[in-house]
Amino acid sequence: MQLTLWTYEGPPHVGAMRIATSMEGVHYVLHAPQGDTYADLLFTMIERRDARPPVTYTTFQARDLGGDTANMVVTAVREAYERFRPQALLVGESCTAELIQDQAGALAVGMQLPVPVVPLELPAYSKKENWGASETLYHLVRAMVGSAARPRPARDGRRPRVNLLGPTSLGFRCRDDVREVRELLASVGVDVHVVAPLGATPEQLATLTDADANVVLYPEIGQTTAGWLQRTHGMPVVRTVPIGVGATRDFLAELGAVLGVDVQPVLDRPASRLPWYSRSVDSTYLTGKRVFIFADATHAIAAARVARDELGFEVVGLGTYAREMAREVREAAKGYGLEALISDDYLEVERAIAAAAPELVLGTQMERHIAKRLHVPCATISGPFHVQDVPARYSPQMGWEGANVLFDAWVHPLMMGLEEHLITMFSEDFEFDETGSHLGKGGGRRQEQEGAARQTPRAAAIGASGSPAMPDAAVEDSADAALHQADDAAATAVAVAVAGPSWSADGERELKKIPFFVRKKARLNTERFAADRGIVTITVDTLYEAKAHYGK
Amino acid sequence: MTGTALPVVETGCTDAPVLKERGQREVFCGLTGIVWLHRKMQDAFFLVVGSRTCAHLLQSAAGVMIFAEPRFATAILGDRDLAGLADCNDELDRVVGELLARRPDITTLFLVGSCPSEVIKLDLAKAASRLSVANQGRVRILSYSGSGIETTFTQGEDTCLRALVPELPAATTDAPALLVCGTLADVVEDQFTRIFAELGLGRVEFFPPRRAASLPSVGPGTRILLAQPFLNETARALTARGATLLSAPYPLGVDGTTAWLRAAADAFDVAPERFASAIAGPAQRARTALARHRPTLEGRRLFFFPDSQLEIPLARFLSAECGVTLLEVGTPYLDRALVAADLAALPPTQLSEGQDVEKQLDRCLALQPDLTVCGLGLANPLEAAGLRTKWSIELVFSPIQGYDQAADLAELFARPLHRISRLKV
Ligand code: SF4
Ligand code: SF4
């Protein structure tokens, strides 16, 4: 029994729903009580799907138990088949039905329907959503492809073609990733045969082996299937996930090697703006930004590489909720000198983030909430996500354009933090018209939140770390960088708690020379420095000693 | 039927035939009630004993995660818990211990049963009394069922309040006192409190209360006024403790609110003049505000999918006070006694109880209503099919009762119609 407040993944049958909903011509009959129909809204609301998921629920009630719940399965299967005429049926159980052991899958198989019926056994008390999706895809592919040996397709001078495995409904930016990877493949003369499950039909799945190789875009979902196709049908696999410029290059290199395609011309001129944007002087302030990453394994591992190697951040935390891929994430974390956080306990993740004191959090909707509470900028990089993470515009994560999107999506929140900071700082200036600001007093970001007392005013510290948007960034860097490193929350606390050292006249004068937008922090840090050392009067020297002390 | 002041329709729906369906139901389970109950009783904690599905449902229905530690959680059953009930009980004790240690602020803990806990016959009532003893009265520990095999959506509030009834202190006097039952938004409660004071009703209490630690009392003097139409069991349990159930419609719209208040006033022998003067101001202002929405709604054809059991009173409000034409009014359960006054004021219409969602969708699409009230799973697909929809869940989560919300309630239905007239894409 596990005490759970928020869960990163749904139950495994929701994973099966994601496969069914991704595809055309598939229907899923789920033996489940009525409340489980809530899962429809994940698709219709979060993804704004314009059709109901192709799922029929038996919705048995207490009064049916002990009676004929098995018969409800048979009726539901028959009616669903007649109404929807799918090319293939998935039949399975949710957590409750698993307990009453009607063997829904076996019952449906026994009905001798004229289409393939794939029984799903997804243990609800030990497994979760992504595993359920992966298993469902695997069983469906097995059912459609079969294990009988098939000849590998001849090349006969045609362009090489691959399958893209793993993109699903309710997967993070899958729709756009598929388009981007398609274009990337086209740029090296490779065609896409089948994309599965997103948009595929069972009949198309039956032709998977006509491709020259499988490209696994999301290992959580596609890896098991690709492994089986490799073992059983000798299909090579391309495993690099092309998120970020470096990984996209590696992906192309691996693809080229597997298919015998010359990718060098494309590697020579990567079509992403990220490298230049990162090198441009404006990005200097990104240097060493502390970033905490927690997501599904695919996106977490990819994000860490982009963060360190392509944006010049410092990765201070890396983890995943996907236990199935814990090994890979642990391995990756070692490369950053970190111990991976493998957990699906939301509170544990929150504690780890708070302890790491990052300046940017890359995560799921859960981490976005954690970051909001801690007043740290944040970007979503993986599921679970909310409706605002399904943008109308083209917004892939993969390939060259994906790298551009990552740059914007991760840098933008840092800039926003900076703007807020500026408003706070300028509000000390006599010319600043507070009433003119749409944020009003206090920056307008302290919404009604339970546990407001737990919040640390960290955002200001983060925004302050040097700015390209400000003409006097250089001034700030020299005067401020050294001084503001310390946690201003602590500084405030000290300043309030201790009667405090007093400023000498020349110390005070010197302080005035520091740009006003960092003056307050300089004052607080200097006072803390003095208080810690029992210095009663702050002189010019104390000011600069404090600056030297807090400097990196 | 004394006390109701709604214009009864000559051929009302009191005995109207009902289409009863037993197919796929597209309705939440009773766990969902936790979403508003935990906001109402801020010193209570709701621990669902269930599966990952239950946790996922709550999270998806709640839709908000601004609280790091919400006052609800799920004890997720694992393989090992299913191996033996003894271990399962031990595990539950451990989890509750952990929870109580972390949340010293809570005064009442509800163990909420789910489909899995009920199917494996985990006795939460017994667990609750065992744990109450173990915690020596530091917290009150109760249990109720929110399972999808026993309850739909709003029934979860009924089972929760039902579990609280034995805990209510006995009234010290037999003097009449009003007990308003059913969760109302605090702002609505305050408005009613002011009106009841104007009426000079004396002691008025609300159930559920804002703090689970300060429960209202009950006794032979208690007059129950239901603010929500789904509290069948709760009402019965309260009457078993001597209380009297007042017959009234529900306080939706101007007329609904007036009739509801009048039921209370009559029970307390408030003079008609005093009643008239107490409601005159709010009723007039509500009527003016409501009139603004009438042109948008008048003559519109409306279809209700079953959801919250609020459908009958809402349909009454929409037809009688907004001029809407009803095509079908679906409700998960039709308890004729509890909605008698609203039913009698409903013009002849197709009533349906239970659901067979595919068939109901066929009917709905064939009728092409101007507005369809349905759950979140159906709304976008119906919009994509060219229909305008109103999500029913908003009707449960927003303050809609009372005079000052009458126009807001109408606006909830008018908005989708306004919106479509604005869009040029
Ligand atoms: S229907 Fe049952 S199993 Fe499903 S969420 Fe509700 S209580 Fe849990
Ligand atoms: S962003 Fe957070 S609060 Fe907003 S709807 Fe999504 S989960 Fe809820």
Short mmCIF file of C-alpha atoms in Angstrom, two decimals, chain A residues 1-14 27 33-42 44-45 48-53 55-65 72 79 83-84 94-96 98-100 123-129 344 346-347 350-351 365-366 369 372-373 384 386 448-450 454, chain B residues 22-29 39 45 47 49-53 55-57 59-60 62-79 81-82 88 91-92 94-95 98-99 102-103 115-116 119-120 122 147-152 333 356-359 361-362 376-382 384 391:
data_model
loop_
_atom_site.label_atom_id
_atom_site.label_comp_id
_atom_site.label_asym_id
_atom_site.label_seq_id
_atom_site.Cartn_x
_atom_site.Cartn_y
_atom_site.Cartn_z
CA MET A 1 0.00 0.00 0.00
CA GLN A 2 1.45 3.29 -1.07
CA LEU A 3 0.32 6.69 0.12
CA THR A 4 -0.05 8.81 -3.00
CA LEU A 5 -1.05 12.44 -3.38
CA TRP A 6 -0.46 12.99 -7.06
CA THR A 7 0.50 10.36 -9.54
CA TYR A 8 2.78 10.76 -12.53
CA GLU A 9 1.24 7.91 -14.44
CA GLY A 10 -2.23 6.48 -14.69
CA PRO A 11 -3.00 2.78 -14.45
CA PRO A 12 -1.84 0.46 -17.24
CA HIS A 13 -5.23 0.33 -18.95
CA VAL A 14 -4.92 4.06 -19.59
CA HIS A 27 -11.55 -0.51 -30.67
CA PRO A 33 -16.90 0.29 -13.45
CA GLN A 34 -18.50 3.56 -14.54
CA GLY A 35 -16.10 5.86 -12.73
CA ASP A 36 -13.27 4.66 -14.93
CA THR A 37 -14.85 6.48 -17.87
CA TYR A 38 -13.18 9.62 -16.51
CA ALA A 39 -10.20 8.60 -18.67
CA ASP A 40 -12.03 9.81 -21.78
CA LEU A 41 -11.60 13.38 -20.67
CA LEU A 42 -7.83 13.08 -20.66
CA THR A 44 -10.96 15.10 -25.14
CA MET A 45 -9.87 17.87 -22.79
CA ARG A 48 -8.75 18.69 -27.30
CA ARG A 49 -9.53 15.57 -29.27
CA ASP A 50 -12.57 16.02 -31.45
CA ALA A 51 -13.76 12.43 -31.08
CA ARG A 52 -14.33 10.11 -28.16
CA PRO A 53 -11.59 7.62 -27.54
CA VAL A 55 -13.32 2.66 -25.91
CA THR A 56 -16.39 0.81 -24.67
CA TYR A 57 -16.66 0.32 -20.93
CA THR A 58 -18.83 -2.41 -19.47
CA THR A 59 -19.62 -0.19 -16.44
CA PHE A 60 -20.67 -3.00 -14.15
CA GLN A 61 -22.19 -2.12 -10.81
CA ALA A 62 -22.31 -3.77 -7.41
CA ARG A 63 -25.65 -5.36 -8.19
CA ASP A 64 -24.09 -7.08 -11.23
CA LEU A 65 -21.37 -8.70 -9.15
CA MET A 72 -21.70 -8.01 -19.81
CA GLU A 79 -22.18 -4.40 -29.58
CA ARG A 83 -21.31 -0.52 -34.02
CA PHE A 84 -17.69 0.35 -34.80
CA SER A 94 -9.24 -2.26 -15.32
CA CYS A 95 -8.09 -2.72 -11.72
CA THR A 96 -11.52 -3.70 -10.41
CA GLU A 98 -8.96 -7.80 -12.67
CA LEU A 99 -10.16 -8.73 -9.18
CA ILE A 100 -13.40 -10.32 -10.26
CA PRO A 123 -1.56 -6.10 -13.99
CA ALA A 124 -3.07 -2.99 -12.44
CA TYR A 125 -1.60 -3.49 -8.98
CA SER A 126 2.02 -3.56 -10.02
CA LYS A 127 2.30 -1.77 -13.36
CA LYS A 128 1.55 1.67 -14.72
CA GLU A 129 0.51 3.64 -17.74
CA ASP A 344 7.18 8.54 -8.27
CA TYR A 346 5.80 13.80 -5.73
CA LEU A 347 6.78 15.08 -2.31
CA GLU A 350 9.66 18.49 -4.38
CA ARG A 351 12.13 18.09 -1.54
CA GLN A 365 3.23 19.43 -15.00
CA MET A 366 4.04 18.24 -11.49
CA HIS A 369 3.65 23.22 -9.88
CA LYS A 372 5.65 27.73 -9.16
CA ARG A 373 5.54 27.23 -5.45
CA PRO A 384 2.18 14.18 -17.74
CA HIS A 386 -1.75 19.84 -19.16
CA GLU A 448 -3.78 32.49 -3.28
CA GLN A 449 -1.82 29.41 -2.56
CA GLU A 450 -2.09 27.15 0.38
CA ARG A 454 6.47 27.86 2.84
CA ARG B 22 -28.80 0.06 -18.43
CA GLY B 23 -25.92 0.31 -20.84
CA GLN B 24 -22.59 2.05 -20.69
CA ARG B 25 -22.67 4.93 -18.25
CA GLU B 26 -20.38 7.83 -18.87
CA VAL B 27 -20.49 9.28 -15.34
CA PHE B 28 -17.89 9.82 -12.63
CA CYS B 29 -17.91 7.68 -9.50
CA ARG B 39 -12.65 22.36 0.11
CA PHE B 45 -8.79 14.68 5.17
CA LEU B 47 -8.01 8.98 2.23
CA VAL B 49 -8.31 3.18 -0.22
CA GLY B 50 -8.11 2.10 -3.80
CA SER B 51 -6.05 1.70 -6.92
CA ARG B 52 -3.93 3.92 -9.11
CA THR B 53 -7.07 4.41 -11.19
CA ALA B 55 -5.82 8.35 -7.63
CA HIS B 56 -5.76 9.23 -11.31
CA LEU B 57 -9.49 9.91 -11.40
CA GLN B 59 -6.36 14.11 -9.93
CA SER B 60 -8.03 14.41 -13.33
CA ALA B 62 -9.81 17.96 -9.45
CA GLY B 63 -7.91 19.56 -12.27
CA VAL B 64 -5.93 21.71 -9.88
CA MET B 65 -2.65 20.99 -8.25
CA ILE B 66 -1.82 24.26 -6.63
CA PHE B 67 -1.66 22.49 -3.32
CA ALA B 68 1.51 20.53 -2.68
CA GLU B 69 -0.24 18.44 -0.10
CA PRO B 70 -3.91 18.40 -0.86
CA ARG B 71 -6.28 17.25 1.86
CA PHE B 72 -6.94 14.08 -0.02
CA ALA B 73 -4.78 11.17 -1.01
CA THR B 74 -5.00 7.59 -2.14
CA ALA B 75 -3.64 4.57 -0.36
CA ILE B 76 -2.85 2.60 -3.50
CA LEU B 77 -3.30 -1.13 -3.14
CA GLY B 78 -0.42 -3.21 -4.41
CA ASP B 79 -0.03 -6.85 -5.27
CA ASP B 81 -2.13 -6.11 -0.26
CA LEU B 82 -4.23 -8.40 -2.37
CA CYS B 88 -3.83 -5.30 4.02
CA GLU B 91 -0.70 -1.74 5.81
CA LEU B 92 -3.70 0.53 6.12
CA ARG B 94 0.68 2.01 8.79
CA VAL B 95 -0.42 4.43 6.06
CA GLU B 98 2.06 8.07 8.53
CA LEU B 99 -0.62 10.43 7.36
CA ARG B 102 2.31 14.37 8.86
CA ARG B 103 -0.95 16.25 9.16
CA CYS B 115 -14.35 -0.53 -6.13
CA PRO B 116 -11.18 -2.50 -5.40
CA VAL B 119 -14.47 -6.18 -4.12
CA ILE B 120 -11.75 -7.55 -1.85
CA LEU B 122 -11.74 -4.71 3.00
CA SER B 147 -16.87 3.46 -5.27
CA GLY B 148 -18.06 3.39 -8.82
CA ILE B 149 -19.91 0.14 -8.29
CA GLU B 150 -21.99 1.69 -5.49
CA THR B 151 -22.16 5.39 -6.24
CA THR B 152 -22.23 7.84 -9.11
CA TYR B 333 -30.93 8.34 -10.68
CA ASP B 356 -26.66 3.75 -22.59
CA VAL B 357 -24.29 6.35 -23.88
CA GLU B 358 -24.12 5.25 -27.51
CA LYS B 359 -27.88 5.22 -27.89
CA LEU B 361 -25.65 10.06 -28.35
CA ASP B 362 -27.64 8.81 -31.32
CA LEU B 376 -16.10 16.51 -20.19
CA GLY B 377 -15.57 13.29 -22.09
CA LEU B 378 -18.40 14.11 -24.48
CA ALA B 379 -18.18 17.90 -24.80
CA ASN B 380 -15.46 18.36 -27.41
CA PRO B 381 -16.61 15.45 -29.57
CA LEU B 382 -20.12 16.93 -29.63
CA ALA B 384 -16.81 18.86 -33.25
CA TRP B 391 -19.87 21.00 -19.24
#
